[in-house]
Amino acid sequence: MQIAVVGTGYVGLVTGVCLSDIGHNVTCVDIDESKVERMKQGISPIFEPGLEELMVKNYEAGRLNFTTKHAEAFNDAQVVYIAVGTPQREDGTADLRFIEQVAKDIAQNLQNDAVVVTKSTVPVGTNERVKSIILEYLAKDVNVEVVSNPEFLREGSAVSDTFNGDRIVIGADSEQAAAIIEEVNKPFGIPIYKTDIRSAEMIKYASNAFLATKISFINEISNLCEKLGANVSDVARGMGMDDRIGNKFLQAGIGYGGSCFPKDTNALVQIASFVEHEFNLLKSVIQVNNEQQRLLLKKAKERFGSLEGKTIALLGLAFKPNTDDMREAASITLAHELVQEGAKVVGYDPIAMDNAKKLLPDETIYTNSAEEAVKMADVVFIVTEWEEIKSIKFDDYVNWLETPVIFDGRNCYALEEAEKHKLEYHSIGRKSIKNLSRKY
C-alpha cells in the first residue's frame, strides 16, 4: 500500500521503516529540513539498535522516502499515520497541538480516500476530535476514516518489538477501515485485536499505567526488604514464578523514566479527573517513583553524612540502556541534587552524553570511558545498566578506587560476588556488603 507517516521520532520513524520493510511504499514527513536530508543520507536522528540499517536498506530499495512536503507525502496515500509528539503540559495533561495541526495538514492535502491512523499516545476521545478537524478543513470531496492503532514499543528494542509484538490493537468505528489496517499489518504475523476507538485509546494508557505500577510496587517491596532483612531479588523471583504475576517489570531499582511511563501516568490521572474520578492508586505510583529516583543520594548521605567536596561518578545517564533518550532519567535528578549538596559530578554514558549535556548541571564533568570516570571519583553510582557498565568487575573497582564504595541503582551484581572483595557495595532491597576493613 501507499503509506504516509507524519513525524520521525521514535514511534514515527520506527513505524515507517518497519512498514517499508514488510513491503509497503512509505513516505515519512517531517518539517525539519536538515533532519530529512540526514535521513536521506542514511543517518538516523535517534539511536535505536537495528533501525539505521533497515532505514538504509529500504531507502535504497525505493520503498522508503523522506520529505518536508505534506502534499508530496499525501498525494497518493491510502493510509496516513499520525506519529507526532504529545508532550506533557505543566498540569500533566497531554499537549495535542501537534496532533491537531497534522489533522489540518491531512485535510488540506489529501487527494484520495484514505484511512488516518493515530499512532501517537492520545487521551480518550482524541481520535474523534481528529476526525472532526479533518472533516472541517477537508479541501477535496474524499472519504476519510480515522483509526486508533496505539504503539507498544520499548525504546532500545523498538525495531524488535515491531516485528515480535504481543498484539496489534486496532480501534475503529468502521469495519472497512479496520480491515484495511489489519491488511497493512498482516505481514508482521502478530495477533490483531480489534475494538472500538475509545477502548483502543484506553488500552495504551492502561497498559503503561499497569507496568509503572508493577515497577513502583516492587520498589516499595525493596525498601521494605531492606528494613526487614529480606532480599528483594529472591522475593521478586519467587513472585514472578506465579503465572498470575509474571516476572517482567519486577526488577527493583531507582524507578522508571523515559518518554512514556511518566507522561502517560500523569496524563491518565488528569483524564480521570476530568470525569471526577480520583485515581489514588496511580497517584501513589507516581509519588513512589519520584522518591525512588533519589534513593542513591539518600543512601550516600546516610553513609557519609555530608557529600560536600566528594566526587561522585554517575555510570549511565540515559533513562535505560540501548537508547540516548534522557527524558525523565534518574541521572538528571541525582546530578542536580548532588551539586546542591556540594558534590562534584562526573558522568559517563556510552551513547547519551550529548543529550545529557543539555539537561545535567553545567558543573558536570564528562569522560570518554567508565574507567576514567571511576578513577576520578570517591564514590560510584550505577544509574543505567548498560552491558558495558555491568561488565566492569569488582576487581576493577578495587584497582581504580582508593576506597571502593559503590551504590548500585540497578542491582547489576550478585551479593555473593561482592562478598569476595574488599569494598562497600550498596544495592536496592538487599543487604549492604561492607568489607573495607576486612583482610584478604
Short mmCIF file of N, CA, C and O in Angstrom, two decimals, residues 7 26 176 194 243 254 273 282 285 327 343 354 357 360 369 374 376 383 388 400 402:
data_model
loop_
_atom_site.label_atom_id
_atom_site.label_comp_id
_atom_site.label_asym_id
_atom_site.label_seq_id
_atom_site.Cartn_x
_atom_site.Cartn_y
_atom_site.Cartn_z
N GLY A 7 5.77 12.56 11.20
CA GLY A 7 6.57 12.54 12.41
C GLY A 7 7.65 11.47 12.32
O GLY A 7 7.37 10.34 11.95
N VAL A 26 6.44 3.69 1.65
CA VAL A 26 6.23 4.61 2.77
C VAL A 26 6.97 5.92 2.55
O VAL A 26 8.16 5.93 2.18
N GLN A 176 -14.72 -1.52 7.62
CA GLN A 176 -13.90 -1.44 6.41
C GLN A 176 -12.53 -0.84 6.73
O GLN A 176 -11.50 -1.33 6.27
N LYS A 194 -9.17 -6.24 17.61
CA LYS A 194 -9.98 -5.12 17.14
C LYS A 194 -11.03 -4.74 18.18
O LYS A 194 -11.68 -5.60 18.78
N ASP A 243 2.25 -17.58 37.60
CA ASP A 243 1.79 -17.15 36.28
C ASP A 243 0.86 -15.95 36.34
O ASP A 243 0.77 -15.17 35.39
N ILE A 254 15.96 2.18 40.74
CA ILE A 254 15.73 3.58 41.12
C ILE A 254 14.66 4.22 40.25
O ILE A 254 14.70 5.41 39.95
N SER A 273 -9.48 12.77 36.28
CA SER A 273 -10.02 13.94 37.00
C SER A 273 -11.09 14.66 36.18
O SER A 273 -12.00 15.26 36.74
N LEU A 282 -2.82 5.32 41.14
CA LEU A 282 -1.82 5.81 40.19
C LEU A 282 -1.08 7.02 40.74
O LEU A 282 0.11 7.21 40.47
N VAL A 285 1.65 5.58 42.73
CA VAL A 285 2.69 5.04 41.85
C VAL A 285 3.66 6.15 41.44
O VAL A 285 4.89 5.97 41.49
N ARG A 327 14.97 11.71 28.63
CA ARG A 327 13.74 12.23 29.22
C ARG A 327 13.41 11.51 30.53
O ARG A 327 13.34 10.30 30.59
N ALA A 343 28.65 18.35 46.06
CA ALA A 343 29.48 17.30 45.46
C ALA A 343 29.87 17.66 44.04
O ALA A 343 29.22 18.48 43.38
N ASP A 354 25.77 13.53 24.73
CA ASP A 354 25.42 14.78 24.06
C ASP A 354 24.06 15.29 24.53
O ASP A 354 23.88 16.50 24.78
N LYS A 357 24.20 16.58 28.25
CA LYS A 357 24.79 17.91 28.47
C LYS A 357 23.73 19.02 28.43
O LYS A 357 23.95 20.10 28.99
N LEU A 360 21.82 18.02 32.36
CA LEU A 360 22.55 17.92 33.62
C LEU A 360 23.16 19.27 33.99
O LEU A 360 23.28 20.15 33.14
N SER A 369 35.24 7.30 29.08
CA SER A 369 35.10 5.88 29.46
C SER A 369 34.63 5.78 30.89
O SER A 369 34.79 6.72 31.68
N VAL A 374 35.40 6.54 36.95
CA VAL A 374 35.59 5.91 38.26
C VAL A 374 36.90 6.37 38.90
O VAL A 374 36.95 6.66 40.10
N MET A 376 38.36 9.11 38.68
CA MET A 376 38.27 10.50 39.17
C MET A 376 37.44 10.61 40.43
O MET A 376 37.43 11.67 41.06
N VAL A 383 23.79 4.02 37.57
CA VAL A 383 22.49 4.62 37.32
C VAL A 383 21.75 3.90 36.19
O VAL A 383 20.53 3.75 36.22
N GLU A 388 27.98 -2.58 28.97
CA GLU A 388 29.37 -2.13 29.18
C GLU A 388 29.65 -1.85 30.65
O GLU A 388 30.73 -2.15 31.16
N TRP A 400 40.72 0.69 40.70
CA TRP A 400 40.53 2.07 40.24
C TRP A 400 40.25 3.05 41.37
O TRP A 400 40.50 4.24 41.24
N GLU A 402 40.56 4.33 45.42
CA GLU A 402 41.36 4.21 46.65
C GLU A 402 40.54 3.56 47.75
O GLU A 402 41.03 2.70 48.49
#
